[in-house]
Amino acid sequence: EAQVTQNPRYLITVTGKKLTVTCSQNMNHEYMSWYRQDPGLGLRQIYYSMNVEVTDKGDVPEGYKVSRKEKRNFPLILESPSPNQTSLYFCASKQGGARSEETQYFGPGTRLLVL
Amino acid sequence: AQKVTQAQTEISVVEKEDVTLDCVYETRDTTYYLFWYKQPPSGELVFLIRRNSFDEQNEISGRYSWNFQKSTSSFNFTITASQVVDSAVYFCALSHNDYKLSFGAGTTVTVRA
């Protein structure tokens, strides 16, 4: 089954404790991205990757890191989480290529609470 | 800069009523894509439709229909004969020929039995 998976689905942590949210897709998609969803703000892009070893900042990259060492995986790293990073996080992927008209497929979301 | 505005924060209707969700966008590009996503209470994002800027035909899919009007920069979504299962948050989104989706703030639809 074609899908985007995220782990963990729910996470409670404390300020300053490094964490990683994993994202994996089995569709051989070139493009992957991370979004965060906050009430009243919709979804905002954190980082995206157009292919292996190619990443770029979205609208709200502060406090986050990403890596793309393999095509299927795109982990989101919070080196020192703070309470303002409490949010619902979505990973997405799509078939890439410049000007691709393909639709983005979203993972199930990860709810993060930083105390 | 691109921007999507969903002015309706919440809409509440009784089952079988029609409901229209407004979406107004801003962009300087001539080529772009518009989307609607549904987020049910379970939290996942469900893709509903994609429309490119050169295709102004309205579309109907079952009880769902979309009205794209380039002249007013709007891409409105109508649910006909609403059902309780339509209760969700609906997001309108805009994308240029790049890799970023810009989302509106979302409209929460509550359908009461």
XYZ file of C-alpha atoms in Angstrom:
228
model
C 0.000 0.000 0.000
C 1.330 3.398 -1.027
C 1.729 5.517 2.051
C 3.634 8.077 4.086
C 4.340 6.962 7.637
C 5.351 9.040 10.618
C 6.674 7.990 14.007
C 5.847 8.561 16.716
C 2.218 9.565 16.291
C 2.109 11.161 19.736
C 4.954 12.525 21.804
C 5.200 14.390 25.093
C 8.619 15.750 25.955
C 10.312 18.424 28.010
C 12.033 21.601 26.977
C 15.550 21.050 25.693
C 15.409 17.299 25.179
C 16.417 16.500 21.617
C 13.919 14.525 19.588
C 13.487 13.158 16.083
C 10.257 12.540 14.225
C 10.717 10.072 11.422
C 8.992 10.166 8.048
C 9.138 7.440 5.449
C 7.435 6.982 2.080
C 7.260 3.878 -0.082
C 6.330 5.529 -3.365
C 9.850 6.395 -4.558
C 8.934 10.084 -4.450
C 11.677 12.609 -4.993
C 10.029 15.432 -3.051
C 9.331 15.421 0.682
C 8.281 18.164 3.064
C 7.403 18.938 6.667
C 4.519 21.141 7.800
C 3.244 22.185 11.172
C -0.411 22.890 11.893
C -1.505 25.373 14.524
C -5.026 26.606 15.313
C -6.044 29.557 13.187
C -2.902 29.367 11.075
C -3.514 26.400 8.826
C -0.425 24.450 7.810
C 2.936 26.131 7.401
C 5.933 24.618 5.699
C 9.031 23.981 7.816
C 11.508 22.397 5.387
C 11.360 20.598 2.103
C 13.640 18.370 0.056
C 13.640 18.039 -3.692
C 15.857 14.984 -3.693
C 18.531 13.146 -1.748
C 20.978 15.555 -0.101
C 18.936 18.570 -1.307
C 16.985 20.428 1.373
C 15.702 23.971 1.759
C 13.898 26.135 4.273
C 10.192 26.737 4.230
C 8.340 29.502 6.035
C 9.081 28.488 9.632
C 12.424 26.651 9.803
C 13.710 28.120 13.080
C 14.359 25.481 15.703
C 14.232 22.576 13.265
C 16.720 20.537 11.263
C 16.213 17.945 8.566
C 18.311 15.512 6.600
C 17.747 13.521 3.421
C 20.321 10.781 3.206
C 17.989 8.310 1.531
C 15.156 8.871 -0.864
C 12.500 7.257 1.309
C 13.304 8.955 4.641
C 13.085 12.579 5.746
C 13.451 12.929 9.531
C 12.598 16.133 11.384
C 14.971 16.959 14.223
C 14.286 19.290 17.122
C 17.674 19.843 18.764
C 16.319 21.766 21.752
C 12.518 21.740 21.742
C 10.622 24.634 23.271
C 6.933 24.944 24.215
C 6.207 27.039 21.107
C 7.001 23.962 19.045
C 3.981 22.190 20.485
C 2.018 21.455 17.356
C 0.660 18.888 14.935
C 3.298 17.930 12.382
C 2.714 16.501 8.941
C 5.157 14.964 6.524
C 4.281 14.946 2.832
C 5.744 13.576 -0.367
C 5.086 13.740 -4.078
C 6.555 12.607 -7.332
C 9.160 15.226 -8.071
C 10.717 16.846 -11.027
C 10.558 20.501 -11.813
C 7.057 21.845 -12.284
C 5.598 18.540 -11.293
C 1.855 18.622 -11.259
C 1.611 15.706 -8.909
C -0.373 15.935 -5.705
C 1.256 15.836 -2.296
C 0.445 12.848 -0.113
C 0.377 13.493 3.617
C 1.327 11.269 6.504
C -1.061 10.704 9.436
C 0.457 13.472 11.576
C 2.484 13.599 14.790
C 1.108 15.415 17.824
C 3.937 16.924 19.844
C 3.600 18.477 23.290
C 6.652 20.222 24.732
C 6.376 20.942 28.451
C 3.993 36.419 -2.204
C 1.110 34.018 -2.247
C -1.721 34.015 0.227
C -4.908 32.058 0.811
C -7.801 33.473 2.800
C -10.637 31.418 4.199
C -12.753 34.054 5.870
C -15.217 31.618 7.422
C -13.781 30.187 10.605
C -16.724 27.952 11.463
C -19.930 26.929 9.743
C -22.711 24.943 11.380
C -25.550 23.430 9.367
C -28.284 20.885 9.802
C -28.029 17.663 7.858
C -29.198 17.890 4.235
C -28.490 21.595 4.016
C -26.023 22.813 1.421
C -22.856 24.511 2.624
C -20.423 26.656 0.649
C -16.879 27.293 1.769
C -15.144 30.387 0.456
C -11.528 30.538 -0.624
C -9.828 33.660 -1.963
C -6.223 33.609 -3.073
C -3.507 36.066 -4.019
C -0.692 35.343 -6.405
C 1.394 37.100 -9.024
C 2.026 33.963 -11.020
C 0.040 33.077 -14.092
C 0.544 29.365 -13.535
C -0.544 27.945 -10.218
C -2.536 25.152 -8.631
C -5.398 25.272 -6.162
C -6.337 22.491 -3.788
C -8.905 21.520 -1.240
C -8.098 19.157 1.625
C -10.392 17.697 4.258
C -9.257 17.019 7.820
C -11.790 14.858 9.693
C -11.722 14.619 13.505
C -9.254 11.733 13.239
C -6.678 14.273 12.055
C -5.388 13.010 8.729
C -5.395 15.202 5.641
C -7.500 13.927 2.783
C -6.913 15.311 -0.698
C -10.146 16.375 -2.424
C -9.257 18.232 -5.594
C -6.506 19.973 -7.561
C -7.218 22.602 -10.179
C -4.658 24.366 -12.345
C -4.950 28.017 -13.237
C -5.663 27.337 -16.899
C -8.672 25.188 -16.232
C -11.620 27.274 -15.108
C -14.190 24.577 -15.591
C -16.259 23.910 -12.546
C -16.132 20.382 -11.242
C -18.629 18.115 -9.576
C -17.809 14.925 -7.725
C -20.819 13.358 -6.092
C -22.108 15.820 -3.496
C -19.018 17.994 -3.834
C -18.617 20.788 -6.347
C -16.049 23.474 -6.920
C -16.418 26.889 -8.499
C -13.176 28.406 -9.795
C -13.398 32.070 -10.807
C -10.125 33.572 -11.889
C -11.658 37.034 -12.231
C -12.335 37.166 -8.499
C -9.410 34.917 -7.449
C -11.792 32.542 -5.768
C -12.048 28.777 -5.575
C -15.176 27.992 -3.596
C -16.306 24.564 -2.453
C -19.920 23.453 -2.013
C -21.188 20.393 -0.227
C -24.713 19.551 -1.335
C -27.113 17.775 1.003
C -24.566 17.698 3.819
C -24.169 14.666 6.044
C -22.775 14.233 9.530
C -19.687 12.552 8.023
C -18.888 15.839 6.292
C -18.041 17.381 9.655
C -14.381 18.297 9.370
C -11.930 21.116 8.894
C -11.525 22.033 5.241
C -8.389 23.680 3.923
C -7.880 25.537 0.687
C -4.276 25.659 -0.570
C -2.283 27.287 -3.348
C 0.903 26.182 -5.053
C 3.022 27.719 -7.754
C 5.343 25.684 -9.955
C 7.477 24.952 -6.956
C 7.388 22.712 -3.967
C 5.439 24.727 -1.463
C 1.787 24.576 -0.533
C 0.368 27.702 1.081
C -2.664 26.860 3.160
C -5.569 28.953 4.348
C -6.440 28.913 8.036
C -9.204 26.379 7.458
C -12.984 26.321 7.919
C -14.529 24.044 10.506
C -17.773 22.543 9.266
C -20.172 20.998 11.760
C -23.138 19.104 10.402
C -25.826 18.433 13.002
C -28.189 15.506 12.694
